């Protein structure tokens, strides 16, 4: 996230115990978070952060607006992404930005591992987007311009977990980190670096004009 203009407001959806919000606050943002996990909310509130318990609907866009909204690995858990993003749009000031990070169905990992790809996370993930589909939905809602941040290497952790699932091994176990997948990972990282549509995650910043 960029350095803010004084008084700029940031909302983090699914903020957890607020470590990200603390960093944003230290940069000068006026921060707010929401989360369904009451324990995480109470932990954040003890740190002096404005974190509220519940979903997006607890915020009234007629009474408060934000300049930046972040949702890291949230949209794939939502039953109605269209409605969810429409509400997010209404919560933004004109010129405000929405930052999304979510698994990418056209990624190298998805192509290689198919139903065993770690990004699917059935049944927790309800909707998995491609770059094309998420841009289409954002444009339909009213967002006009999109930026994709610089590439982050993610194949190693995703591929190890996917390979573990493929071999009926707990993807969170120590054994899942010991596969010899270096050649596949290097090739995939090279492809993903050049082609955003094949990265493991879609990371997109959409602006409300």
Coordinates of C-alpha atoms in Angstrom, one line a residue:
X1 CA 0.0 0.0 0.0
X2 CA 1.2 3.6 -0.7
X3 CA 1.9 6.3 1.9
X4 CA -1.4 8.0 2.6
X5 CA -2.6 11.6 2.4
X6 CA -3.4 12.8 5.9
X7 CA -6.8 11.6 7.0
X8 CA -7.0 8.8 4.5
X9 CA -9.0 5.8 5.6
X10 CA -8.1 2.1 5.1
X11 CA -10.4 -0.9 5.6
X12 CA -9.0 -4.4 5.8
X13 CA -11.7 -7.1 5.3
X14 CA -10.8 -10.3 7.1
X15 CA -8.2 -8.5 9.2
X16 CA -7.5 -11.3 11.7
X17 CA -5.5 -10.1 14.7
X18 CA -4.6 -6.8 12.9
X19 CA -0.9 -7.1 12.2
X20 CA -1.4 -5.7 8.8
X21 CA -3.5 -2.8 10.2
X22 CA -0.8 -2.0 12.7
X23 CA 1.7 -1.6 9.9
X24 CA -0.7 0.5 7.9
X25 CA -1.4 2.7 10.9
X26 CA 2.3 3.2 11.4
X27 CA 2.5 4.6 7.8
X28 CA -0.2 7.2 8.7
X29 CA -3.4 5.5 7.6
X30 CA -6.6 5.8 9.7
X31 CA -7.4 2.1 9.9
X32 CA -10.5 0.0 10.4
X33 CA -10.9 -3.8 10.1
X34 CA -13.7 -6.4 10.1
X35 CA -13.6 -10.1 10.9
X36 CA -15.9 -13.0 11.8
X37 CA -13.5 -14.4 14.3
X38 CA -14.4 -12.9 17.7
X39 CA -11.1 -13.9 19.3
X40 CA -9.2 -12.1 16.6
X41 CA -11.4 -9.0 16.9
X42 CA -10.9 -8.8 20.7
X43 CA -7.1 -9.3 20.2
X44 CA -7.0 -6.5 17.7
X45 CA -9.1 -4.2 19.9
X46 CA -6.7 -4.7 22.8
X47 CA -4.0 -3.2 20.5
X48 CA -6.1 -0.1 20.1
X49 CA -7.2 -0.8 16.6
X50 CA -10.8 -0.1 15.3
X51 CA -11.8 -3.7 14.4
X52 CA -15.4 -4.7 14.3
X53 CA -17.0 -8.2 14.5
X54 CA -19.1 -9.3 11.5
X55 CA -19.3 -9.2 7.7
X56 CA -19.2 -6.3 5.3
X57 CA -22.9 -5.5 5.8
X58 CA -22.1 -4.1 9.3
X59 CA -20.6 -1.1 7.6
X60 CA -23.0 1.6 6.4
X61 CA -21.7 3.2 3.1
X62 CA -24.1 6.2 3.7
X63 CA -22.3 7.0 6.9
X64 CA -18.6 6.2 6.3
X65 CA -16.3 5.9 3.3
X66 CA -12.8 4.6 2.7
X67 CA -9.9 5.5 0.4
X68 CA -8.3 2.0 0.3
X69 CA -9.9 -1.4 0.9
X70 CA -7.8 -4.6 1.2
X71 CA -9.1 -8.2 1.1
X72 CA -6.4 -10.8 1.2
X73 CA -7.8 -14.3 0.5
X74 CA -11.3 -13.4 1.3
X75 CA -13.3 -13.2 -2.0
X76 CA -12.9 -16.9 -2.7
X77 CA -14.8 -17.7 0.5
X78 CA -17.8 -15.5 -0.4
X79 CA -21.1 -17.0 -1.5
X80 CA -22.0 -14.0 -3.8
X81 CA -18.8 -12.2 -5.0
X82 CA -20.8 -9.8 -7.2
X83 CA -22.8 -8.5 -4.3
X84 CA -19.8 -8.4 -2.1
X85 CA -17.7 -6.4 -4.5
X86 CA -20.6 -4.1 -5.3
X87 CA -20.9 -3.2 -1.6
X88 CA -17.1 -2.7 -1.4
X89 CA -17.4 -0.3 -4.3
X90 CA -20.1 1.7 -2.5
X91 CA -17.8 1.9 0.6
X92 CA -15.0 3.6 -1.4
X93 CA -14.6 7.3 -2.0
X94 CA -14.2 8.4 -5.6
X95 CA -10.6 7.7 -6.6
X96 CA -10.4 5.0 -3.9
X97 CA -8.7 1.7 -4.5
X98 CA -9.6 -1.9 -3.9
X99 CA -6.7 -4.4 -3.4
X100 CA -7.5 -8.1 -3.9
X101 CA -5.4 -11.2 -3.5
X102 CA -7.0 -14.6 -4.4
X103 CA -6.0 -17.9 -5.9
X104 CA -5.8 -18.0 -9.7
X105 CA -7.6 -20.9 -11.5
X106 CA -5.3 -20.5 -14.6
X107 CA -2.1 -20.7 -12.6
X108 CA 0.8 -23.1 -13.4
X109 CA 0.0 -25.0 -10.2
X110 CA -3.7 -25.4 -11.2
X111 CA -2.6 -26.7 -14.6
X112 CA 0.0 -29.2 -13.2
X113 CA -1.9 -30.5 -10.2
X114 CA -5.6 -30.2 -11.3
X115 CA -7.9 -31.4 -8.6
X116 CA -5.0 -31.6 -6.1
X117 CA -3.9 -28.0 -6.5
X118 CA -3.6 -26.4 -3.1
X119 CA -5.5 -23.3 -4.2
X120 CA -8.8 -25.1 -4.6
X121 CA -9.2 -25.9 -0.8
X122 CA -12.5 -27.6 -1.2
X123 CA -14.9 -27.0 0.4
X124 CA -13.6 -23.8 2.0
X125 CA -13.1 -22.0 -1.3
X126 CA -16.4 -21.3 -3.1
X127 CA -15.3 -19.4 -6.2
X128 CA -11.9 -19.4 -7.9
X129 CA -11.3 -16.6 -10.4
X130 CA -9.1 -16.1 -13.4
X131 CA -7.7 -12.7 -14.3
X132 CA -10.2 -12.4 -17.1
X133 CA -13.2 -13.3 -14.9
X134 CA -12.3 -11.0 -12.0
X135 CA -11.6 -8.0 -14.3
X136 CA -14.9 -8.7 -16.0
X137 CA -16.8 -8.6 -12.7
X138 CA -14.9 -5.5 -11.4
X139 CA -15.7 -3.6 -14.7
X140 CA -19.3 -4.6 -14.5
X141 CA -19.5 -3.1 -11.0
X142 CA -17.9 0.2 -12.1
X143 CA -14.2 -0.1 -11.6
X144 CA -12.3 1.4 -14.5
X145 CA -8.5 0.9 -14.1
X146 CA -6.4 -2.0 -12.9
X147 CA -2.8 -2.4 -11.7
X148 CA -1.0 -5.7 -11.1
X149 CA 1.8 -5.4 -8.5
X150 CA 5.3 -6.9 -9.1
X151 CA 5.7 -10.6 -9.1
X152 CA 6.1 -12.6 -5.9
X153 CA 7.6 -16.1 -6.0
X154 CA 4.9 -18.5 -4.7
X155 CA 5.3 -21.7 -6.6
X156 CA 7.5 -23.5 -4.1
X157 CA 5.0 -23.5 -1.2
X158 CA 2.0 -24.1 -3.4
X159 CA 3.6 -26.9 -5.4
X160 CA 4.9 -28.7 -2.3
X161 CA 1.5 -28.6 -0.7
X162 CA -0.2 -29.7 -3.9
X163 CA 2.2 -32.6 -4.4
X164 CA 1.5 -33.6 -0.8
X165 CA -2.2 -33.7 -1.4
X166 CA -1.6 -35.6 -4.6
X167 CA 0.2 -38.3 -2.6
X168 CA -2.2 -38.3 0.3
X169 CA 0.2 -36.5 2.7
X170 CA -0.8 -33.8 5.0
X171 CA 0.1 -30.5 3.2
X172 CA 0.9 -28.9 6.5
X173 CA 3.3 -31.6 7.6
X174 CA 7.1 -31.4 7.6
X175 CA 7.2 -34.2 5.0
X176 CA 5.4 -31.8 2.6
X177 CA 8.4 -29.6 2.5
X178 CA 10.9 -32.2 1.4
X179 CA 9.9 -33.0 -2.2
X180 CA 12.4 -32.6 -5.0
X181 CA 10.4 -30.3 -7.2
X182 CA 13.1 -27.7 -8.0
X183 CA 13.1 -28.2 -11.7
X184 CA 9.3 -27.9 -12.0
X185 CA 9.3 -24.9 -9.7
X186 CA 12.0 -23.1 -11.6
X187 CA 10.3 -23.6 -14.9
X188 CA 6.9 -22.5 -13.5
X189 CA 8.4 -19.4 -11.8
X190 CA 10.0 -18.4 -15.1
X191 CA 6.7 -18.7 -16.9
X192 CA 4.7 -16.9 -14.2
X193 CA 7.1 -14.0 -13.9
X194 CA 6.5 -13.2 -17.6
X195 CA 2.7 -14.0 -17.7
X196 CA 0.4 -12.7 -15.0
X197 CA -2.3 -15.1 -16.0
X198 CA -0.2 -18.0 -14.9
X199 CA 0.8 -16.8 -11.4
X200 CA -0.5 -18.8 -8.4
X201 CA -2.4 -15.8 -7.1
X202 CA -4.3 -12.9 -8.7
X203 CA -3.1 -9.7 -7.0
X204 CA -5.0 -6.8 -8.5
X205 CA -5.6 -3.1 -7.5
X206 CA -8.8 -1.6 -8.9
X207 CA -9.6 2.1 -8.8
X208 CA -13.1 3.7 -8.4
X209 CA -13.2 6.7 -10.9

